[in-house]
Coordinates of N, CA and C in Angstrom, one line a residue:
M1409 N -6.7 16.6 -10.0 CA -6.8 15.8 -9.6 C -8.6 15.4 -9.3
G1410 N -8.9 17.2 -8.9 CA -10.3 17.4 -8.2 C -11.3 16.6 -9.3
S1411 N -11.2 17.0 -10.6 CA -12.2 16.5 -11.2 C -11.8 14.8 -11.6
S1412 N -11.0 14.5 -11.5 CA -10.9 13.2 -11.4 C -11.7 12.4 -10.1
R1413 N -11.3 13.3 -8.9 CA -12.2 12.7 -7.9 C -13.7 12.7 -7.9
R1414 N -14.4 13.8 -8.5 CA -15.7 14.1 -8.5 C -15.9 12.7 -9.7
R1415 N -15.1 12.8 -10.9 CA -16.0 12.0 -11.9 C -15.4 10.0 -11.3
Y1416 N -14.8 9.7 -11.0 CA -14.5 8.4 -10.4 C -14.7 8.0 -9.3
G1417 N -14.5 9.3 -7.9 CA -14.7 8.9 -6.7 C -16.2 8.3 -6.5
R1418 N -17.2 8.9 -6.8 CA -18.5 8.9 -5.7 C -18.8 7.6 -6.8
G1419 N -18.7 6.8 -7.5 CA -18.7 5.7 -8.4 C -18.2 4.5 -7.8
W1420 N -16.9 4.9 -7.5 CA -16.1 3.4 -6.5 C -17.0 3.5 -5.4
T1421 N -17.5 4.7 -4.4 CA -18.0 4.2 -3.3 C -19.4 3.8 -3.3
R1422 N -20.0 4.4 -4.4 CA -21.4 3.8 -4.6 C -21.7 2.5 -4.9
N1423 N -20.8 1.9 -5.6 CA -21.0 0.6 -6.1 C -20.2 -0.6 -4.9
T1424 N -19.4 -0.2 -4.1 CA -18.7 -1.0 -3.2 C -18.9 -1.2 -1.7
R1425 N -19.3 0.2 -1.2 CA -19.4 0.1 0.2 C -21.2 0.2 0.4
R1426 N -21.3 -0.9 1.6 CA -22.6 -0.5 1.9 C -22.4 -0.1 3.7
S1427 N -21.4 -0.7 4.5 CA -21.2 -0.4 5.5 C -19.7 -0.7 5.9
P1428 N -19.5 0.5 6.8 CA -17.7 0.2 7.4 C -17.6 -1.0 8.1
S1429 N -18.3 -2.0 8.5 CA -18.6 -3.4 9.3 C -18.9 -4.3 7.8
G1430 N -18.9 -3.9 7.2 CA -18.9 -4.7 6.0 C -20.3 -5.5 5.5
R1431 N -21.3 -5.2 6.5 CA -22.9 -5.6 6.6 C -22.7 -5.6 5.1
G1432 N -24.2 -6.8 4.5 CA -24.8 -6.5 2.8 C -23.5 -7.5 2.0
G1433 N -22.5 -8.0 3.0 CA -21.7 -8.9 2.2 C -20.7 -8.3 1.2
R1434 N -20.2 -7.0 1.2 CA -18.8 -6.4 0.9 C -18.3 -6.0 1.6
R1435 N -17.1 -5.7 1.0 CA -15.7 -4.9 2.0 C -14.8 -4.5 1.1
P1436 N -15.1 -2.6 0.5 CA -14.2 -2.2 0.0 C -13.0 -2.4 0.6
S1437 N -11.7 -2.5 -0.1 CA -10.5 -2.2 0.1 C -9.9 -1.5 -0.4
W1438 N -8.8 -1.0 -0.2 CA -7.9 -0.1 -1.5 C -6.4 -0.6 -1.3
C1439 N -5.7 -1.2 -2.2 CA -4.6 -1.5 -2.2 C -3.7 -1.1 -3.5
G1440 N -2.6 -1.8 -2.7 CA -1.5 -1.2 -4.2 C 0.3 -1.6 -3.4
P1441 N 1.3 -1.7 -4.1 CA 2.2 -2.0 -4.0 C 3.2 -1.1 -3.8
I1442 N 4.0 -1.3 -2.3 CA 5.0 -0.4 -1.7 C 6.5 -1.2 -2.1
S1443 N 6.9 -0.8 -1.9 CA 8.9 -0.7 -1.9 C 9.7 -0.2 -1.0
A1444 N 10.6 -0.6 0.1 CA 10.7 0.0 1.2 C 12.7 -0.5 0.5
A1445 N 13.5 0.9 0.1 CA 14.9 0.1 -0.4 C 15.4 1.0 0.4
C1446 N 17.0 0.5 0.3 CA 17.9 0.7 1.4 C 19.0 1.2 0.3
V1447 N 19.7 2.5 0.3 CA 20.5 2.7 -0.6 C 21.6 3.9 0.2
P1448 N 22.8 4.3 0.0 CA 23.5 4.7 0.7 C 22.9 6.6 0.9
I1449 N 23.0 6.8 2.2 CA 22.5 8.1 2.2 C 24.3 8.9 2.6
L1450 N 24.0 10.4 2.1 CA 25.4 10.8 2.3 C 24.7 11.6 3.6
P1451 N 25.3 12.0 4.3 CA 25.4 13.2 5.4 C 25.3 14.9 4.9
R1452 N 24.6 15.5 5.4 CA 25.0 17.1 4.7 C 25.8 17.8 5.0
R1453 N 26.5 17.4 5.9 CA 27.4 17.9 6.5 C 29.2 17.1 6.4
A1454 N 30.1 17.5 6.0 CA 31.3 16.9 5.9 C 32.5 18.1 6.6
W1455 N 33.5 17.6 7.0 CA 34.7 18.4 6.8 C 35.7 17.9 7.1
A1456 N 36.9 18.7 7.1 CA 38.5 18.3 6.8 C 38.8 19.0 6.8
P1457 N 40.7 19.0 7.2 CA 41.5 20.3 7.9 C 41.7 21.2 6.4
A1458 N 42.0 22.5 7.0 CA 41.9 23.5 5.6 C 43.0 23.4 4.8
G1459 N 42.8 23.2 3.8 CA 43.4 23.2 2.0 C 43.1 21.6 2.1
H1460 N 42.0 20.9 2.5 CA 42.1 19.4 2.3 C 40.2 19.6 2.2
T1461 N 40.1 18.3 0.9 CA 38.5 18.0 0.4 C 38.0 16.9 1.1
P1462 N 37.0 17.5 2.0 CA 36.5 16.4 2.5 C 35.6 15.5 2.1
T1463 N 36.0 14.5 2.5 CA 35.5 12.9 1.8 C 34.7 12.5 2.8
V1464 N 33.5 11.5 2.5 CA 33.0 10.8 2.8 C 32.9 9.3 2.3
R1465 N 32.9 8.5 3.7 CA 33.1 7.1 3.1 C 31.5 6.5 3.4
V1466 N 31.1 5.7 2.5 CA 30.0 5.1 2.2 C 30.4 3.2 2.2
N1467 N 29.4 2.4 2.6 CA 29.0 1.2 2.8 C 29.0 0.7 0.9
G1468 N 28.1 1.2 -0.1 CA 27.2 1.2 -0.7 C 26.0 0.1 -0.8
R1469 N 25.9 -0.2 1.0 CA 24.8 -1.1 0.0 C 23.8 -0.9 -0.7
R1470 N 22.5 -1.6 -0.7 CA 21.7 -1.3 -2.0 C 20.6 -2.4 -1.7
F1471 N 19.8 -2.5 -0.9 CA 18.9 -3.9 -1.4 C 17.5 -3.3 -1.0
R1472 N 16.7 -3.7 -1.4 CA 15.5 -3.2 -0.9 C 14.2 -4.5 -0.6
V1473 N 13.2 -4.6 -0.1 CA 11.9 -5.6 0.1 C 10.2 -4.6 -0.8
N1474 N 9.8 -5.6 -0.8 CA 8.5 -5.2 -1.6 C 7.4 -5.7 -0.7
I1475 N 6.2 -4.8 -0.6 CA 5.1 -4.9 0.4 C 4.2 -5.1 -0.6
M1476 N 3.0 -5.6 -0.4 CA 1.5 -5.6 -1.3 C 0.6 -5.4 -0.1
S1477 N -0.4 -4.0 0.2 CA -0.9 -3.8 1.4 C -2.5 -3.2 0.7
A1478 N -3.4 -3.8 1.8 CA -4.7 -3.4 1.4 C -5.4 -2.0 2.8
V1479 N -5.9 -1.5 2.6 CA -6.2 -1.0 4.1 C -7.9 -1.1 3.6
A1480 N -8.7 -1.1 4.9 CA -9.9 -0.7 5.0 C -10.3 0.1 5.7
S1481 N -11.9 1.1 5.2 CA -12.5 2.5 6.2 C -12.4 2.0 7.7
R1482 N -12.9 0.5 7.6 CA -13.1 0.4 8.8 C -11.8 0.0 10.3
G1483 N -10.7 0.2 9.4 CA -9.5 0.0 10.2 C -8.8 -0.7 9.9
A1484 N -8.9 -1.9 9.0 CA -8.3 -3.5 9.0 C -7.3 -3.3 7.7
L1485 N -6.2 -3.9 7.8 CA -4.7 -3.8 7.2 C -4.8 -5.4 6.5
W1486 N -4.4 -5.5 5.7 CA -3.9 -6.9 5.2 C -2.2 -7.0 4.6
F1487 N -1.2 -7.4 4.7 CA 0.1 -7.1 3.9 C 0.6 -8.2 3.6
T1488 N 1.3 -8.4 2.7 CA 2.4 -9.5 2.5 C 3.4 -8.8 2.1
V1489 N 4.8 -9.3 2.4 CA 6.3 -8.8 2.5 C 6.9 -9.5 1.6
F1490 N 7.8 -9.0 0.1 CA 8.3 -10.3 -0.4 C 9.5 -10.0 -0.8
P1491 N 10.8 -10.5 -1.3 CA 11.9 -9.7 -2.2 C 11.6 -9.5 -3.4
G1492 N 11.1 -10.6 -3.7 CA 11.3 -10.5 -5.0 C 10.5 -9.3 -6.1
K1493 N 10.5 -9.8 -7.3 CA 9.6 -8.3 -8.1 C 8.3 -9.1 -8.0
F1494 N 7.4 -8.1 -8.0 CA 5.7 -8.1 -8.0 C 5.0 -8.6 -9.4
T1495 N 4.5 -9.8 -9.4 CA 3.9 -10.7 -10.3 C 2.6 -10.3 -10.1
A1496 N 2.2 -10.8 -11.3 CA 0.8 -11.5 -11.1 C 0.3 -12.6 -9.8
K1497 N 1.5 -13.3 -9.8 CA 1.4 -15.0 -9.0 C 1.5 -14.0 -7.9
V1498 N 2.3 -13.2 -7.0 CA 2.4 -12.7 -5.7 C 0.9 -11.6 -5.6
F1499 N 0.0 -11.4 -6.8 CA -0.6 -10.4 -6.3 C -2.2 -11.6 -6.9
T1500 N -2.3 -12.5 -7.2 CA -3.5 -13.3 -7.2 C -3.3 -14.0 -5.9
A1501 N -1.8 -14.5 -5.2 CA -1.9 -15.3 -4.6 C -2.1 -13.8 -2.7
F1502 N -2.2 -13.3 -3.0 CA -2.3 -11.7 -2.0 C -3.8 -11.6 -2.0
L1503 N -4.7 -11.5 -3.3 CA -6.1 -11.7 -3.2 C -6.8 -13.1 -2.5
D1504 N -6.2 -14.1 -3.0 CA -6.8 -15.2 -2.2 C -6.7 -15.0 -0.5
R1505 N -5.7 -14.6 -0.1 CA -5.6 -14.7 1.1 C -6.7 -13.5 1.8
L1506 N -6.4 -12.9 0.8 CA -7.4 -11.3 1.7 C -9.5 -11.6 1.4
A1507 N -9.4 -12.7 0.6 CA -11.0 -13.4 0.2 C -11.2 -14.3 1.3
R1508 N -10.4 -14.7 1.7 CA -10.3 -16.0 2.5 C -10.9 -15.5 4.4
Q1509 N -9.7 -14.4 4.5 CA -9.7 -14.0 5.7 C -11.0 -13.2 5.9
A1510 N -11.2 -12.1 4.8 CA -12.7 -11.1 5.2 C -13.7 -12.1 5.0
G1511 N -14.1 -13.5 4.2 CA -15.1 -14.5 4.9 C -16.3 -13.5 4.1
C1512 N -16.0 -13.1 3.1 CA -17.2 -12.4 2.0 C -16.4 -11.9 1.0
K1513 N -17.4 -11.3 -0.1 CA -17.0 -11.1 -1.4 C -16.3 -9.4 -1.1
V1514 N -14.7 -9.4 -1.3 CA -14.1 -8.1 -1.4 C -14.0 -7.4 -3.0
H1515 N -14.5 -6.0 -2.4 CA -14.3 -5.3 -3.4 C -12.8 -4.8 -3.6
V1516 N -11.8 -4.6 -4.5 CA -10.3 -4.1 -4.5 C -10.5 -3.1 -5.2
I1517 N -10.1 -2.0 -4.7 CA -9.8 -0.8 -5.7 C -8.2 -0.3 -5.5
A1518 N -8.0 -0.3 -7.0 CA -6.6 0.2 -7.0 C -6.1 0.7 -8.0
D1519 N -4.7 1.1 -8.1 CA -4.0 1.8 -9.6 C -4.3 1.2 -10.9
R1520 N -3.6 1.8 -11.8 CA -3.5 0.9 -13.1 C -2.2 0.3 -13.4
H1521 N -1.8 -0.2 -12.3 CA -0.3 -0.9 -12.5 C 0.0 -1.9 -13.2
P1522 N 0.7 -2.4 -14.1 CA 0.3 -3.0 -15.3 C 0.3 -4.6 -14.7
V1523 N 0.5 -5.3 -13.4 CA 0.3 -6.7 -13.1 C -1.6 -6.1 -13.2
Y1524 N -2.2 -5.3 -12.4 CA -3.2 -5.6 -12.5 C -4.4 -5.8 -13.6
R1525 N -3.1 -5.3 -15.1 CA -4.4 -5.4 -16.2 C -3.7 -6.8 -17.0
S1526 N -2.6 -7.7 -16.0 CA -2.3 -8.4 -16.9 C -3.5 -9.6 -17.5
K1527 N -3.3 -10.1 -18.3 CA -3.9 -11.6 -18.9 C -3.7 -13.0 -17.9
A1528 N -3.0 -12.6 -16.4 CA -3.3 -13.6 -15.7 C -4.0 -13.6 -14.4
V1529 N -3.8 -11.9 -13.8 CA -4.5 -11.4 -13.1 C -6.4 -11.6 -14.0
R1530 N -6.2 -11.1 -14.9 CA -8.1 -11.0 -15.2 C -8.2 -12.2 -15.2
A1531 N -7.6 -13.3 -15.8 CA -8.1 -14.8 -16.7 C -8.6 -15.6 -14.6
W1532 N -7.6 -14.9 -13.6 CA -7.9 -15.0 -12.0 C -9.1 -14.6 -11.5
L1533 N -9.6 -13.6 -11.7 CA -10.2 -12.7 -11.4 C -11.7 -13.4 -12.0
K1534 N -11.5 -13.7 -13.8 CA -12.5 -14.5 -13.8 C -12.9 -15.7 -13.5
G1535 N -12.0 -16.6 -12.5 CA -12.5 -17.9 -12.1 C -13.0 -17.7 -10.7
N1536 N -12.5 -15.9 -9.9 CA -12.7 -16.1 -8.3 C -14.2 -14.7 -8.6
A1537 N -14.8 -14.5 -9.3 CA -15.7 -13.4 -9.4 C -16.3 -13.3 -7.9
E1538 N -17.0 -14.6 -7.7 CA -17.7 -14.4 -6.9 C -17.0 -14.1 -5.4
R1539 N -15.7 -14.2 -5.5 CA -14.3 -13.6 -4.3 C -14.4 -12.3 -4.2
I1540 N -14.0 -12.3 -5.1 CA -12.8 -10.8 -5.7 C -13.5 -10.2 -6.8
E1541 N -13.5 -8.8 -6.6 CA -13.7 -8.0 -7.9 C -12.7 -6.5 -7.7
L1542 N -12.4 -6.8 -8.8 CA -11.3 -5.4 -9.1 C -11.8 -4.4 -9.4
H1543 N -11.5 -2.9 -9.1 CA -11.8 -1.7 -9.8 C -10.3 -1.1 -10.0
L1544 N -10.3 -0.5 -10.9 CA -9.2 0.3 -10.9 C -9.6 1.8 -11.3
M1545 N -8.5 2.6 -10.6 CA -8.6 3.7 -10.2 C -7.9 4.3 -11.8
P1546 N -8.3 5.9 -11.7 CA -8.1 6.5 -13.0 C -6.5 6.6 -13.2
G1547 N -5.8 7.0 -14.0 CA -4.5 7.0 -14.3 C -4.1 8.3 -13.9
Y1548 N -2.5 8.2 -13.2 CA -2.0 9.0 -12.8 C -2.9 9.8 -11.6
S1549 N -3.1 8.9 -10.5 CA -3.8 9.7 -9.6 C -3.5 9.1 -8.5
P1550 N -2.5 8.5 -7.6 CA -2.1 8.1 -6.7 C -2.8 8.9 -5.5
A1551 N -2.1 10.3 -5.4 CA -3.2 10.4 -4.5 C -4.3 10.4 -4.0
L1552 N -5.0 9.7 -4.7 CA -6.9 9.6 -4.1 C -6.5 8.1 -4.1
N1553 N -5.1 7.4 -3.8 CA -5.9 6.1 -3.0 C -4.9 5.9 -1.6
P1554 N -6.1 5.9 -0.6 CA -5.8 5.7 0.8 C -4.3 4.9 1.2
D1555 N -3.9 4.0 0.4 CA -3.2 3.3 0.9 C -2.0 3.3 0.8
E1556 N -2.2 5.1 0.1 CA -0.9 5.7 -0.5 C 0.1 6.0 0.9
L1557 N -1.3 6.6 2.1 CA -1.1 7.1 3.4 C -0.5 5.7 4.2
L1558 N -0.8 5.1 3.8 CA 0.1 3.6 4.5 C 1.5 3.9 4.4
N1559 N 1.9 3.6 2.5 CA 2.9 4.0 2.3 C 3.7 5.1 3.0
A1560 N 3.6 5.8 2.8 CA 4.2 7.2 3.5 C 4.2 7.2 5.0
D1561 N 3.1 6.1 5.9 CA 3.1 6.5 7.6 C 4.5 5.2 7.8
L1562 N 4.7 4.5 6.9 CA 5.5 3.0 6.7 C 7.5 4.0 6.3
K1563 N 7.1 4.4 5.8 CA 9.0 5.2 5.3 C 8.9 6.1 6.3
H1564 N 8.2 6.9 7.1 CA 8.1 7.7 8.1 C 9.1 7.3 9.1
H1565 N 8.2 5.5 9.2 CA 8.7 5.0 10.7 C 9.8 4.1 10.4
V1566 N 10.3 3.3 9.1 CA 10.9 2.3 9.2 C 12.2 2.8 8.6
H1567 N 12.9 3.3 9.2 CA 14.4 3.5 8.5 C 14.9 3.0 7.6
A1568 N 14.8 2.7 6.9 CA 15.6 1.6 5.5 C 16.9 2.0 5.9
A1569 N 17.1 3.0 5.1 CA 18.6 3.1 5.2 C 19.5 2.2 6.6
R1570 N 19.2 2.2 7.5 CA 19.4 1.5 9.1 C 19.7 0.0 8.6
A1571 N 18.9 -0.4 8.0 CA 19.0 -1.9 7.8 C 20.4 -2.3 7.4
A1572 N 20.7 -3.3 8.2 CA 21.8 -4.1 7.8 C 22.3 -5.3 7.1
S1573 N 20.9 -5.8 6.4 CA 20.2 -6.6 5.6 C 19.0 -6.3 4.9
A1574 N 18.9 -7.1 4.1 CA 17.4 -7.3 3.6 C 16.8 -8.1 4.7
D1575 N 17.1 -9.1 5.2 CA 16.1 -9.5 6.1 C 16.0 -8.7 7.6
N1576 N 17.0 -7.7 7.5 CA 16.3 -7.0 9.1 C 15.5 -6.2 8.5
L1577 N 15.7 -5.7 7.1 CA 14.6 -4.7 6.7 C 13.0 -4.9 6.5
A1578 N 13.5 -6.2 6.1 CA 12.2 -7.1 6.2 C 11.1 -7.4 7.2
R1579 N 12.4 -7.8 8.3 CA 12.1 -8.1 9.8 C 11.2 -6.8 10.5
E1580 N 11.9 -5.4 10.1 CA 11.5 -4.2 10.8 C 10.5 -3.8 9.7
T1581 N 10.2 -3.9 8.5 CA 8.9 -3.6 8.3 C 7.5 -5.0 8.6
R1582 N 7.8 -5.8 8.6 CA 6.6 -6.1 9.6 C 6.4 -6.1 10.6
R1583 N 6.9 -6.1 11.6 CA 7.1 -5.3 12.8 C 6.1 -4.0 12.7
F1584 N 6.9 -3.5 12.2 CA 5.9 -2.4 11.4 C 4.1 -2.4 11.6
L1585 N 3.8 -3.2 10.3 CA 2.6 -3.5 9.4 C 1.9 -4.2 10.7
H1586 N 2.6 -5.1 11.5 CA 2.0 -5.6 12.5 C 1.6 -4.6 13.7
R1587 N 1.8 -3.5 14.0 CA 1.6 -2.9 14.7 C 0.2 -2.1 14.2
R1588 N 0.8 -1.7 13.2 CA -0.5 -0.6 12.5 C -1.7 -2.0 12.5
Q1589 N -1.4 -3.1 12.3 CA -2.9 -3.9 12.0 C -3.8 -3.9 13.5
R1590 N -2.9 -3.5 15.0 CA -3.3 -3.3 16.3 C -4.0 -1.8 16.6
Q1591 N -3.7 -1.3 15.4 CA -4.2 0.5 15.9 C -4.7 0.4 14.9
P1592 N -6.3 -0.1 14.6 CA -7.3 0.3 13.6 C -7.6 2.0 13.6
R1593 N -7.5 2.8 15.0 CA -8.0 4.1 14.7 C -6.8 5.1 13.8
I1594 N -5.5 4.9 13.9 CA -4.7 5.0 12.8 C -4.8 4.5 11.5
L1595 N -5.8 3.8 11.3 CA -5.8 3.1 9.6 C -6.7 4.0 9.2
C1596 N -7.9 4.4 10.1 CA -9.3 5.0 9.9 C -9.0 6.6 9.6
G1597 N -7.4 7.1 10.6 CA -7.5 8.2 10.3 C -7.1 8.5 8.7
Y1598 N -6.6 7.4 8.3 CA -6.0 7.8 6.8 C -7.0 8.4 6.0
F1599 N -8.4 7.8 5.8 CA -9.1 8.1 5.4 C -9.9 9.0 5.7
R1600 N -9.6 9.9 6.7 CA -10.1 11.5 7.2 C -9.3 12.7 6.2
A1601 N -8.0 12.0 5.8 CA -7.3 12.4 5.0 C -8.3 13.7 4.0
R1602 N -8.1 14.8 3.7 CA -8.2 15.9 3.2 C -9.2 14.9 1.6
H1603 N -7.5 14.9 1.3 CA -7.6 14.0 -0.6 C -8.5 12.9 -0.9
V1604 N -8.8 11.7 0.4 CA -9.0 11.2 0.3 C -10.2 10.5 0.9
R1605 N -11.0 12.0 1.7 CA -12.0 11.9 2.3 C -13.1 11.5 1.8
Y1606 N -13.6 11.8 0.5 CA -14.6 10.8 -0.7 C -14.6 9.5 -0.1
T1607 N -14.0 8.8 0.2 CA -14.0 7.6 0.0 C -14.7 7.3 0.8
I1608 N -14.9 8.0 2.1 CA -16.3 7.6 3.4 C -17.5 8.6 3.5
E1609 N -17.6 9.4 2.2 CA -18.7 10.4 2.2 C -19.6 9.6 1.5

């Protein structure tokens, strides 16, 4: 991991970052897909009368919502919550909205998810080169992506197993992410974590 950070990390930041505020017409954003899932969770302990085997009733609910998100070191967050599969259409729609909201060219740094390398995404990027540029991270290095800290933050605060339905889970997810958008100090804190601090150095 350390060697990957030294080999690749400096190149991304040198090529994409001008200033935290985006002056110079460039804004680097780290992005990735997140999945919040509801699956039955069993209690750690159960009891029964002596001589009987303990049994636990579960409702068998299984549902999930997917999130596409991007974070920037100046404390900005963009996201979309969607119920279906993560596809090239979802990703390019997200990039289009990201570029419109940023108001300048955005450099998006992401992992090597198959969607990012698909023919449809490459064609869209070619037609929108003046608005968006995609930089792919080295393989098998999710810990180098600050967006993974948003993923961990979300899963710590949104208790998917308590959701009554997929709509309820999506609503709670949006509520959390909207709250984080109003808390740039916390978003900036992601980038100060030891393993991703290279992104702002």
